[in-house]
mmCIF file of C-alpha atoms and ligand atoms in Angstrom:
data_model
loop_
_atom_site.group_PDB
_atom_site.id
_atom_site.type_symbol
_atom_site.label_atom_id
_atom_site.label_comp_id
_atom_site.label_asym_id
_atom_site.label_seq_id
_atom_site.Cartn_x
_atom_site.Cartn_y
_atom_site.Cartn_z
ATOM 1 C CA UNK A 1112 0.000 0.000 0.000
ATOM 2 C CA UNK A 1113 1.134 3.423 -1.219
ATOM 3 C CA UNK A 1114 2.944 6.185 1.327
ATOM 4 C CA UNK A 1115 0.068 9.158 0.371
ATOM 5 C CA UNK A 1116 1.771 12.700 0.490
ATOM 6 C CA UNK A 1117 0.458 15.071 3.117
ATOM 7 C CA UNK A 1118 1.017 18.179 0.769
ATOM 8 C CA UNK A 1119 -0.689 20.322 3.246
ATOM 9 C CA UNK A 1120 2.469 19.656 5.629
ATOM 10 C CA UNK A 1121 4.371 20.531 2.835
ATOM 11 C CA UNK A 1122 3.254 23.887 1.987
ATOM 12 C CA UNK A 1123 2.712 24.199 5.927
ATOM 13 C CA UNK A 1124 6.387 24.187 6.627
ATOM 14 C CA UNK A 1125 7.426 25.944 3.298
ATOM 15 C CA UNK A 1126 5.189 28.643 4.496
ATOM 16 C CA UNK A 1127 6.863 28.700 7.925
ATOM 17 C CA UNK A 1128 10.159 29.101 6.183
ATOM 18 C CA UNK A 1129 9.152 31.871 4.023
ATOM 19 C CA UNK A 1130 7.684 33.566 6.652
ATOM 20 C CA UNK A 1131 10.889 33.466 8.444
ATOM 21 C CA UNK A 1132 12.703 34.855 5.419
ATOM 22 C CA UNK A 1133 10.208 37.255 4.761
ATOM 23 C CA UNK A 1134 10.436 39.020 7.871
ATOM 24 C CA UNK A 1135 14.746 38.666 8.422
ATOM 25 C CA UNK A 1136 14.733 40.736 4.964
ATOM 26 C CA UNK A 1137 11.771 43.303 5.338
ATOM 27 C CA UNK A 1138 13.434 45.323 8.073
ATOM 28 C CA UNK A 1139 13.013 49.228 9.216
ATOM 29 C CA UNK A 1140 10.653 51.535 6.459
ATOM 30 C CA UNK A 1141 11.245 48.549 3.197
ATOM 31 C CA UNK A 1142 8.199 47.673 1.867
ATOM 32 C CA UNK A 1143 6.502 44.192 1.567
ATOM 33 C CA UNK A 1144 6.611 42.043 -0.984
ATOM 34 C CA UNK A 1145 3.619 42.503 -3.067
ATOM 35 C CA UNK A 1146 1.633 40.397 -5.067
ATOM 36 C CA UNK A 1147 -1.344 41.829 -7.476
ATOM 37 C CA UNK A 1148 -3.916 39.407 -8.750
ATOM 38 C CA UNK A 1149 -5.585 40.443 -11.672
ATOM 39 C CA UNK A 1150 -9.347 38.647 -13.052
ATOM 40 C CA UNK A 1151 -11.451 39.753 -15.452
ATOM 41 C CA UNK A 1152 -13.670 36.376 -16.421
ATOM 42 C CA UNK A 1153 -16.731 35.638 -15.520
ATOM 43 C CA UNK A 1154 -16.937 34.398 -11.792
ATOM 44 C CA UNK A 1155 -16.262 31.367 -11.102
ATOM 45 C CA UNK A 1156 -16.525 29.567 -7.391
ATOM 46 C CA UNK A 1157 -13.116 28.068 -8.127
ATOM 47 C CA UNK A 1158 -11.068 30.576 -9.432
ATOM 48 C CA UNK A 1159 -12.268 32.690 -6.565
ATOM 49 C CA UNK A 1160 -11.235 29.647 -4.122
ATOM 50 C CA UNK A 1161 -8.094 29.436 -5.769
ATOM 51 C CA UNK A 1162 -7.567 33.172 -5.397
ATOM 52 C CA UNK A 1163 -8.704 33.228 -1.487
ATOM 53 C CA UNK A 1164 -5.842 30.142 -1.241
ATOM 54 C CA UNK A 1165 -3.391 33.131 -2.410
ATOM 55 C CA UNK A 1166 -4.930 35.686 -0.324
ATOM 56 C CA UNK A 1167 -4.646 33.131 2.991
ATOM 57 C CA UNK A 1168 -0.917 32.146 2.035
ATOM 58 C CA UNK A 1169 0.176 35.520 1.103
ATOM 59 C CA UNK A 1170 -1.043 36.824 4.714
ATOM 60 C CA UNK A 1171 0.719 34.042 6.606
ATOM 61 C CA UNK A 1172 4.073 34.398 4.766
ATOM 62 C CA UNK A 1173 4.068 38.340 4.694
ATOM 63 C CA UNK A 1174 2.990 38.845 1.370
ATOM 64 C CA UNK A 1175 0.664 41.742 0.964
ATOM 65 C CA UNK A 1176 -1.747 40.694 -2.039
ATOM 66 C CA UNK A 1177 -4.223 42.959 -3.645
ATOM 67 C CA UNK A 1178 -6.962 41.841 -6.370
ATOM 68 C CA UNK A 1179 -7.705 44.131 -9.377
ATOM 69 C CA UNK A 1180 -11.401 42.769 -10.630
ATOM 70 C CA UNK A 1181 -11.955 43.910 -14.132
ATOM 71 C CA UNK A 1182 -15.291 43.956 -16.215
ATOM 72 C CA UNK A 1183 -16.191 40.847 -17.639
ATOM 73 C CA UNK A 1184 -16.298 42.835 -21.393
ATOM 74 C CA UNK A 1185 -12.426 43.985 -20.491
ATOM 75 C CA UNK A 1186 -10.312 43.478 -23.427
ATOM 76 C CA UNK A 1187 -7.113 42.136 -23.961
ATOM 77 C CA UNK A 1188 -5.649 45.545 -24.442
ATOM 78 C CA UNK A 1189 -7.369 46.319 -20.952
ATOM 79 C CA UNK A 1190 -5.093 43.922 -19.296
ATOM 80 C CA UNK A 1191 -1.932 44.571 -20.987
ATOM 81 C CA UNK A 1192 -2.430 48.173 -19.742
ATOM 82 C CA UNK A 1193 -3.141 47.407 -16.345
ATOM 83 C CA UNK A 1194 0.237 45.009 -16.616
ATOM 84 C CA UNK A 1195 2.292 47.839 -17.835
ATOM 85 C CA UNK A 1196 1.348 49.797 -14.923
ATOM 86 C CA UNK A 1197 1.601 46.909 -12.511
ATOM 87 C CA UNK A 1198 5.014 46.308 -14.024
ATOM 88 C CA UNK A 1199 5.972 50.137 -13.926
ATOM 89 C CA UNK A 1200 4.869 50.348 -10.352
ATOM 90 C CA UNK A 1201 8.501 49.981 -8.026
ATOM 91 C CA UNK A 1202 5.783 48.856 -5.068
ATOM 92 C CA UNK A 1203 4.295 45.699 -6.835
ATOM 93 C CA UNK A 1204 6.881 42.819 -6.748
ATOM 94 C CA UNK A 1205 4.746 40.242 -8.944
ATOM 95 C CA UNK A 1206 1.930 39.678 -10.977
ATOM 96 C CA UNK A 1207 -0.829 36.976 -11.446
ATOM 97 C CA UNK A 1208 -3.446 36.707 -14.143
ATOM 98 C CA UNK A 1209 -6.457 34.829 -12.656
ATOM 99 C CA UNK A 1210 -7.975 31.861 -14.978
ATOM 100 C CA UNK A 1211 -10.621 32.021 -16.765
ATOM 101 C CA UNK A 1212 -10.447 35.605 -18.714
ATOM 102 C CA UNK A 1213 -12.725 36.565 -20.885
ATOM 103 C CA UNK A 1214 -13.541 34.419 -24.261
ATOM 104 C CA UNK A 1215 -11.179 34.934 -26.776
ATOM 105 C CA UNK A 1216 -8.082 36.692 -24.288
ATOM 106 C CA UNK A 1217 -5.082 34.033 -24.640
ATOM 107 C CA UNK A 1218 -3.886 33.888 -20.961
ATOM 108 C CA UNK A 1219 -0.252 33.356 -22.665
ATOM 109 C CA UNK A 1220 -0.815 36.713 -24.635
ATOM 110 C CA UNK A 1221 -1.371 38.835 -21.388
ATOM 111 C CA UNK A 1222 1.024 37.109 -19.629
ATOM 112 C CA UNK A 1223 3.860 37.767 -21.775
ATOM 113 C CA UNK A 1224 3.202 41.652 -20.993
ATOM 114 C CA UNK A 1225 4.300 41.060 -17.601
ATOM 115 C CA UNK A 1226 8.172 42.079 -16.834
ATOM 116 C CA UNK A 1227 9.486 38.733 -16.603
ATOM 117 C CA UNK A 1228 11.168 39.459 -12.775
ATOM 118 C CA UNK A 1229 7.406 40.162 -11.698
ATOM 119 C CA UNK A 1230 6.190 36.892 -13.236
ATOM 120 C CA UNK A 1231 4.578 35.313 -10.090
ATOM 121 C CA UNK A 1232 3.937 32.037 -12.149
ATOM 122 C CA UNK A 1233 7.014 31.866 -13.749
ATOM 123 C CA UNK A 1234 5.174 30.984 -17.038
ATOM 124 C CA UNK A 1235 6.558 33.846 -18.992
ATOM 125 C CA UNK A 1236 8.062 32.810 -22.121
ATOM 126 C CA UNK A 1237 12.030 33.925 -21.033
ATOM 127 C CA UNK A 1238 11.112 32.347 -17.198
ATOM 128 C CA UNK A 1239 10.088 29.054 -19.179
ATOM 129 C CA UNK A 1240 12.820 29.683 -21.514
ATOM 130 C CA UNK A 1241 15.347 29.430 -18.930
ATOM 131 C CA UNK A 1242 14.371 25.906 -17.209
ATOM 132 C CA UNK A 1243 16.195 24.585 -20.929
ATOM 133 C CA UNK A 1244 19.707 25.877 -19.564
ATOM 134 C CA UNK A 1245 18.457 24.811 -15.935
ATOM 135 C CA UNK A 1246 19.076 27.934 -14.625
ATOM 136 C CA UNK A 1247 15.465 29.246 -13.805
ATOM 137 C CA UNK A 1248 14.657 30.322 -10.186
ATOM 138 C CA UNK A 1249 11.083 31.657 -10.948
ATOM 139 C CA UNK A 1250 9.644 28.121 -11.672
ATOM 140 C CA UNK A 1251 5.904 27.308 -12.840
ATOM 141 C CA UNK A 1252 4.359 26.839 -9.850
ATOM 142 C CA UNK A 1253 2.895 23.717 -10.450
ATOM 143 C CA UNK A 1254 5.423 22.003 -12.173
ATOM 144 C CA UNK A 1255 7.868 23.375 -9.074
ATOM 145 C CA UNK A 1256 5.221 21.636 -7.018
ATOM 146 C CA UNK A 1257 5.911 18.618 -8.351
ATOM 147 C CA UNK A 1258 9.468 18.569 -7.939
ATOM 148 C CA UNK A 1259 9.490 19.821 -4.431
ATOM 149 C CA UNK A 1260 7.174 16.814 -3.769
ATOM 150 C CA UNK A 1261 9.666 14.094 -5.080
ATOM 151 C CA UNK A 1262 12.841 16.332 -3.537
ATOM 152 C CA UNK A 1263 10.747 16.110 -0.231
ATOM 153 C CA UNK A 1264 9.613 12.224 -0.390
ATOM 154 C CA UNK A 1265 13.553 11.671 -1.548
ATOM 155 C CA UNK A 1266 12.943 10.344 -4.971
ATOM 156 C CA UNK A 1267 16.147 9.659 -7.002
ATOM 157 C CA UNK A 1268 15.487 10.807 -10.674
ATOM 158 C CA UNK A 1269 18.294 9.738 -12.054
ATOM 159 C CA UNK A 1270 18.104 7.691 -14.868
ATOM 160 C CA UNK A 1271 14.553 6.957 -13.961
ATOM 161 C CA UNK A 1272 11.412 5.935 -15.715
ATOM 162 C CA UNK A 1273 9.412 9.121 -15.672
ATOM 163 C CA UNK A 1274 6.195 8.994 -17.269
ATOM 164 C CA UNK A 1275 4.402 12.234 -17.978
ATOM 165 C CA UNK A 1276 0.896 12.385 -18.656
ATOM 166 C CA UNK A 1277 -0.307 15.571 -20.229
ATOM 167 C CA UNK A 1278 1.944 18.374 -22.275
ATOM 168 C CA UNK A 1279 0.380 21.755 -21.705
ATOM 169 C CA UNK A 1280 2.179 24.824 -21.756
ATOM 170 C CA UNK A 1281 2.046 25.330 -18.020
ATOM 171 C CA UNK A 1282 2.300 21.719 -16.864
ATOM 172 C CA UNK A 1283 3.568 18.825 -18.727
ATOM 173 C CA UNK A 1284 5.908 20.675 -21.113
ATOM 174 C CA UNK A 1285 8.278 23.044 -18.452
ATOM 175 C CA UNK A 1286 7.787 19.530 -16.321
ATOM 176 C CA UNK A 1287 9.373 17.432 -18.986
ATOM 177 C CA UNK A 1288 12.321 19.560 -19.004
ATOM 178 C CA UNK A 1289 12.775 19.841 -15.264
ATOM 179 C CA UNK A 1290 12.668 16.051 -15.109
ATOM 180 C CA UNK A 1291 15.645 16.291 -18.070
ATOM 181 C CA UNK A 1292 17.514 18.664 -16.076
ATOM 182 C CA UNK A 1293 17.184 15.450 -13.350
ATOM 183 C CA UNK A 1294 19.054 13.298 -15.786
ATOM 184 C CA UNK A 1295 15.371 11.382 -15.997
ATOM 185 C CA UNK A 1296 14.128 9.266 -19.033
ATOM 186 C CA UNK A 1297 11.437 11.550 -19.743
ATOM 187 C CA UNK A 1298 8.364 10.517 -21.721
ATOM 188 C CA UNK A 1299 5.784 12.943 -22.717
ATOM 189 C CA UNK A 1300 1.883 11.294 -23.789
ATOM 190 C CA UNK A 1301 -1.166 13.288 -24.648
ATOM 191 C CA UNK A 1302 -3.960 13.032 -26.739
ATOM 192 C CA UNK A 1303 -1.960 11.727 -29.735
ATOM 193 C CA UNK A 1304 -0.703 8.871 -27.947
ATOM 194 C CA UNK A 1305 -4.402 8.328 -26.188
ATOM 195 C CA UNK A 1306 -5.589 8.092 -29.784
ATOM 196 C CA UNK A 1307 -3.101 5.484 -30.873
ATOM 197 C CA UNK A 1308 -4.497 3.382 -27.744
ATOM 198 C CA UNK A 1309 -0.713 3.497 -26.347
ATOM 199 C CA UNK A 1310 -1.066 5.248 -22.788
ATOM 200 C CA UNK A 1311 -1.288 2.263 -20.551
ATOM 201 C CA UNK A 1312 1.852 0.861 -22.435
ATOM 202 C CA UNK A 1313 4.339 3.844 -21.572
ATOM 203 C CA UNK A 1314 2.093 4.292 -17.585
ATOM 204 C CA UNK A 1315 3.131 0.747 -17.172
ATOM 205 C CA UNK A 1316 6.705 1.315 -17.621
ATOM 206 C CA UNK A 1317 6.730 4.440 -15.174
ATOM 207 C CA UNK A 1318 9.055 4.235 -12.427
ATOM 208 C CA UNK A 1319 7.183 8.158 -11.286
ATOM 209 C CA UNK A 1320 4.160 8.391 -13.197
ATOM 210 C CA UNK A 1321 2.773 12.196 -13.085
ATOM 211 C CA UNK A 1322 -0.693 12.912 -14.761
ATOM 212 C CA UNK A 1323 -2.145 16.296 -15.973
ATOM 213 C CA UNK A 1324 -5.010 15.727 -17.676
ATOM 214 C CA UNK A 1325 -7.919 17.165 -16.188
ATOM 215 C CA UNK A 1326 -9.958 13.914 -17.000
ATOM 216 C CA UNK A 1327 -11.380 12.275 -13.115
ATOM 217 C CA UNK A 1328 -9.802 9.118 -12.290
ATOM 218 C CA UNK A 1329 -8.308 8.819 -15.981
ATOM 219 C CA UNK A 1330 -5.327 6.374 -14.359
ATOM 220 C CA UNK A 1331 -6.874 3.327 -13.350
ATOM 221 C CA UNK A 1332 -4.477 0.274 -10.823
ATOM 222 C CA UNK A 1333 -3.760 -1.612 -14.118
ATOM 223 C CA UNK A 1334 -1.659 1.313 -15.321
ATOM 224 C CA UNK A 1335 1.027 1.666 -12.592
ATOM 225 C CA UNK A 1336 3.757 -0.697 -12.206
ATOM 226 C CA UNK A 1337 4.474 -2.166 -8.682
ATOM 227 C CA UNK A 1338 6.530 0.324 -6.492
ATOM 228 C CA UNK A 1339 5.674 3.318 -8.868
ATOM 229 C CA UNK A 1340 5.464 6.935 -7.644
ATOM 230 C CA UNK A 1341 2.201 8.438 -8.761
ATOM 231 C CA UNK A 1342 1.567 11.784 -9.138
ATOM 232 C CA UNK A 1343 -1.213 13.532 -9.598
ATOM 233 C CA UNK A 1344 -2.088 16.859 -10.825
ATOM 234 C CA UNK A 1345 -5.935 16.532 -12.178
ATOM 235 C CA UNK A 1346 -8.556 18.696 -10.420
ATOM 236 C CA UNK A 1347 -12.004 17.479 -11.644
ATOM 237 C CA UNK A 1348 -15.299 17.304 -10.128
ATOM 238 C CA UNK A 1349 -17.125 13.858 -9.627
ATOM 239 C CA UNK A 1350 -20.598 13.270 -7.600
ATOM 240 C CA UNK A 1351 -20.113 16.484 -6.130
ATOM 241 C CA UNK A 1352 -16.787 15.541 -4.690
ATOM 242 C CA UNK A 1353 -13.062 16.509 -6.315
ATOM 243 C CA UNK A 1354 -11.021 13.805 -7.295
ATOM 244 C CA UNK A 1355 -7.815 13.646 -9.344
ATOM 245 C CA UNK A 1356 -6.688 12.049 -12.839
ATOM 246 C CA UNK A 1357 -5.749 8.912 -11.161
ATOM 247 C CA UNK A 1358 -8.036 6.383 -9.323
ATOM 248 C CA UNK A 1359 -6.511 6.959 -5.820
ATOM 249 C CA UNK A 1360 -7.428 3.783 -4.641
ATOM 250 C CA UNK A 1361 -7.055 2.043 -7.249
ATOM 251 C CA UNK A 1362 -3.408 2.787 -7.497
ATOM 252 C CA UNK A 1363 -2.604 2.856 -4.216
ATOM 253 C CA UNK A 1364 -2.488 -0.480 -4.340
ATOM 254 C CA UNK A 1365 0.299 -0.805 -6.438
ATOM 255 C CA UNK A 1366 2.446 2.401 -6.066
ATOM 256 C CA UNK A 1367 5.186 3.048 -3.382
ATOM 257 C CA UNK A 1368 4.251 6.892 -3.159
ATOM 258 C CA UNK A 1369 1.317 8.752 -4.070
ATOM 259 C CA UNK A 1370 -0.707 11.779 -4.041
ATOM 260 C CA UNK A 1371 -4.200 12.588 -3.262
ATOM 261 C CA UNK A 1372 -6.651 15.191 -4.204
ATOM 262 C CA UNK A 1373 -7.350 17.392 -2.775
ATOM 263 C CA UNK A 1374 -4.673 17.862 -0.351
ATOM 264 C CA UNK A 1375 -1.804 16.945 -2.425
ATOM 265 C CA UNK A 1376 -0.182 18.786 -5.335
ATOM 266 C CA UNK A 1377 -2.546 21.867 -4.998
ATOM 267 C CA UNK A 1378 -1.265 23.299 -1.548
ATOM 268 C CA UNK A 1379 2.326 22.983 -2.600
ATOM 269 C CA UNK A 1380 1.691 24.749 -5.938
ATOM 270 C CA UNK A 1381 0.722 27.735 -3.933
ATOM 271 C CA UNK A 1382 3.458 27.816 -1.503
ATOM 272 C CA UNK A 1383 5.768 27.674 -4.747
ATOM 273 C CA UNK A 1384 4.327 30.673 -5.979
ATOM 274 C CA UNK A 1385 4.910 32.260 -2.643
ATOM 275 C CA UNK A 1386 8.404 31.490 -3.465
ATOM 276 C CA UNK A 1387 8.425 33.395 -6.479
ATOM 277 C CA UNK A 1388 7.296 36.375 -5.091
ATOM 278 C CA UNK A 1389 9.974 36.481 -2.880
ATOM 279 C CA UNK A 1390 12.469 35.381 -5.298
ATOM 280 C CA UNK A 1391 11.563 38.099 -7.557
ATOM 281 C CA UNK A 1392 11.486 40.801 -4.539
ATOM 282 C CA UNK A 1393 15.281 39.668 -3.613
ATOM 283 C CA UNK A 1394 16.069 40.269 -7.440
ATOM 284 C CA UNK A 1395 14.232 44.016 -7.415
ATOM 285 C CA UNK A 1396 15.746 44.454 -4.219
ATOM 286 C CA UNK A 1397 18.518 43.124 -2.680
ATOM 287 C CA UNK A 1398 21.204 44.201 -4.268
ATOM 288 C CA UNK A 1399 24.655 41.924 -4.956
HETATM 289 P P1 NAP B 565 -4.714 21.486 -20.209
HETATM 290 O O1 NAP B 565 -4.037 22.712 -20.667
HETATM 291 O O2 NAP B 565 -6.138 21.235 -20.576
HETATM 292 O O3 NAP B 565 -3.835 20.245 -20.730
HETATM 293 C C1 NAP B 565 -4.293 18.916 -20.627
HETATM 294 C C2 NAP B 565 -3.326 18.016 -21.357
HETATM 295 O O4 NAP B 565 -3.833 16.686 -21.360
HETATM 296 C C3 NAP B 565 -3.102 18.394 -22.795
HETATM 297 O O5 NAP B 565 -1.750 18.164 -23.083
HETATM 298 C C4 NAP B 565 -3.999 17.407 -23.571
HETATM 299 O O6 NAP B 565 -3.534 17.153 -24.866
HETATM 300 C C5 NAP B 565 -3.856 16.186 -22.709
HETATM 301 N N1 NAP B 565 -4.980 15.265 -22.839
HETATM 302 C C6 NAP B 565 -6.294 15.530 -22.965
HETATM 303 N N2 NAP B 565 -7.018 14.395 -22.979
HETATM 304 C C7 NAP B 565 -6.124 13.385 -22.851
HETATM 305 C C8 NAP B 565 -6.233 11.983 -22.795
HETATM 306 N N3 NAP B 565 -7.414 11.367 -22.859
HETATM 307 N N4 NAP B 565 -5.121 11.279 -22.650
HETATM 308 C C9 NAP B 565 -3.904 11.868 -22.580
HETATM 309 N N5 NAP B 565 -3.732 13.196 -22.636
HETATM 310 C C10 NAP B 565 -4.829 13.944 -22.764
HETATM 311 O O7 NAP B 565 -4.651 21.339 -18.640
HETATM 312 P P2 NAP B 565 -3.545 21.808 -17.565
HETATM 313 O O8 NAP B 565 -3.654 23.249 -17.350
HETATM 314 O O9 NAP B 565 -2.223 21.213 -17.894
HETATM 315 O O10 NAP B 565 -4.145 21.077 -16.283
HETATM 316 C C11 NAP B 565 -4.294 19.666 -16.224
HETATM 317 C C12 NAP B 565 -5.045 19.305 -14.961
HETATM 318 O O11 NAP B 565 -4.286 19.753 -13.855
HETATM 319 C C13 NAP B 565 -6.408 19.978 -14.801
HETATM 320 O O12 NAP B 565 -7.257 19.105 -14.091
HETATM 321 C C14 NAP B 565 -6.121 21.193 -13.936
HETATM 322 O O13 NAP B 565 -7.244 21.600 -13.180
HETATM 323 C C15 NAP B 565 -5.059 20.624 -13.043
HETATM 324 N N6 NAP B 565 -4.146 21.629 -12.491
HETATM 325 C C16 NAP B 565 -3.846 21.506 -11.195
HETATM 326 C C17 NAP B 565 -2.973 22.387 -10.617
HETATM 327 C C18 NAP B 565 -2.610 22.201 -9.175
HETATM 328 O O14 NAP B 565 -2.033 23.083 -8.586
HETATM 329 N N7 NAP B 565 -2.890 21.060 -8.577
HETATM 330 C C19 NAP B 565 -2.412 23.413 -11.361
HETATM 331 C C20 NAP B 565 -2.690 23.489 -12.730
HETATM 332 C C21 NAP B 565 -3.565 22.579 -13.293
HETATM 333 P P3 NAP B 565 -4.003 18.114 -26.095
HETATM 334 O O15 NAP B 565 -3.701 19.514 -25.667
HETATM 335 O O16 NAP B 565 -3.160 17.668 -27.212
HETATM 336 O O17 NAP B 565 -5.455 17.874 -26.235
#
């Protein structure tokens, strides 16, 4: 039976050691650092959840975070000149375009307006850029939060089977490459290889299997290999409840490590965009 991953614990003492950070560098009349969320969609329970997670975290750590709510009809120029203000401002230390925006806005457009040392996600193009030389300290958050979770539950990468489900722009992709940096065999599947039937094939050679799909329960116990680390990124809704990509108890059964959802990956991903922010503050501010 599977070791599950308490992320909450994680991001509990990551928190604690920001925190402590925070407040040895924020001395006498310095500012804060500051993080400013910016939405403009149509409400939505979750991205307001999601934002309230960064409000909470942001508090505790010594963050001060501010939301900017525009119209629902904003346009894409709207944002980009909020962005350029946000980014001219000296007192804002990083940026974070909600999910969803309004139809039609690419959230990789408006992102690419923002300075890439207030990138709060680390998904700018340059920040993303940078994980192919491994030299990127402003990590995507989630794919960050995936690491930090196999750093934390001492997973060796190297040379390992790593099996990743899933190759967005935000999640699979910058992932692959962090597992590369690793020295991992990294495999990348998504819809291609679902249509060629082939996805249990390369899940059951997965030494760490890691799924971003957004598809409940996807990942079913015939898919992992005995002794596999499972990951799992999914948020879905199911029955009113909110499961993962992977079958949790399914494939607990057969994996070493796992995690769950809610309470796994999530938490983590929040306390690594904490991070940022204060990554990007000692680059605007503390000078070498
Ligand atoms: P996304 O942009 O929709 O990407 C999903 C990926 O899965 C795409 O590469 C897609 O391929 C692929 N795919 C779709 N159906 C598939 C199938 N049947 N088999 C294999 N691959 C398939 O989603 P995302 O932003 O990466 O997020 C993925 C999941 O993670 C979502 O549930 C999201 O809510 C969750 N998430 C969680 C966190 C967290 O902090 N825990 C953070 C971000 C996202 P194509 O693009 O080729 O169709």
């Amino acid at each position: 039976m599977a070791r599950s991953v308490n992320g909450k614990e994680i991001a509990r003492e990551m928190n604690d050691k920001l925190r402590a950070e925070i407040k040895q560098l924020v001395t006498g009349d310095a500012n804060s650092p500051k993080l400013v969320s910016i939405s403009a969609g149509k409400k939505s329970a979750d991205a307001d959840l999601y934002v309230e997670m960064q409000r909470k975290a942001s508090g505790y750590v010594g963050i001060e975070f501010c939301t900017m709510r525009l119209p629902e009809t904003a346009t894409e120029s709207d944002i980009i000149e909020k962005i350029k203000s946000l980014n001219e401002d000296k007192t804002v230390t990083a940026i974070i375009v909600q999910k969803p925006l309004p139809e039609g806005i690419m959230h990789d457009a408006v992102v690419g307006r923002i300075f890439p040392e207030k990138d709060a996600e680390g998904i700018h193009p340059l920040n993303l850029g940078r994980i192919l030389r491994n030299d990127a300290d402003i990590v995507p958050s989630t794919p960050g939060a995936v690491m930090k979770i196999l750093r934390i539950s001492e997973v060796d990468l190297y040379g390992k089977e790593v099996v990743i489900i899933g190759h967005s722009a935000i999640v699979g992709k910058p992932l692959s490459l962090m597992m590369l940096n690793e020295t991992a065999t990294t495999t990348v599947c998504h819809i291609g290889t679902a249509k060629k039937g082939s996805l249990v094939k390369h899940a059951l050679q997965a030494d760490v299997l890691v799924v971003a799909v957004g598809k409940a329960e996807l990942v079913k116990g015939d898919w992992i290999k005995e002794g596999a680390v499972v990951i799992d990124v999914g948020i879905n809704k199911m029955g009113g409840k909110i499961v993962g990509d992977v079958n949790f108890s399914e494939c607990a059964e057969k994996a070493s490590i796992i995690t769950p959802v809610p309470g796994g990956v999530g938490p983590v991903t929040v306390s690594i965009l904490m991070r940022n922010v204060l990554r990007a503050y000692r680059k605007q501010n503390v000078k070498n």
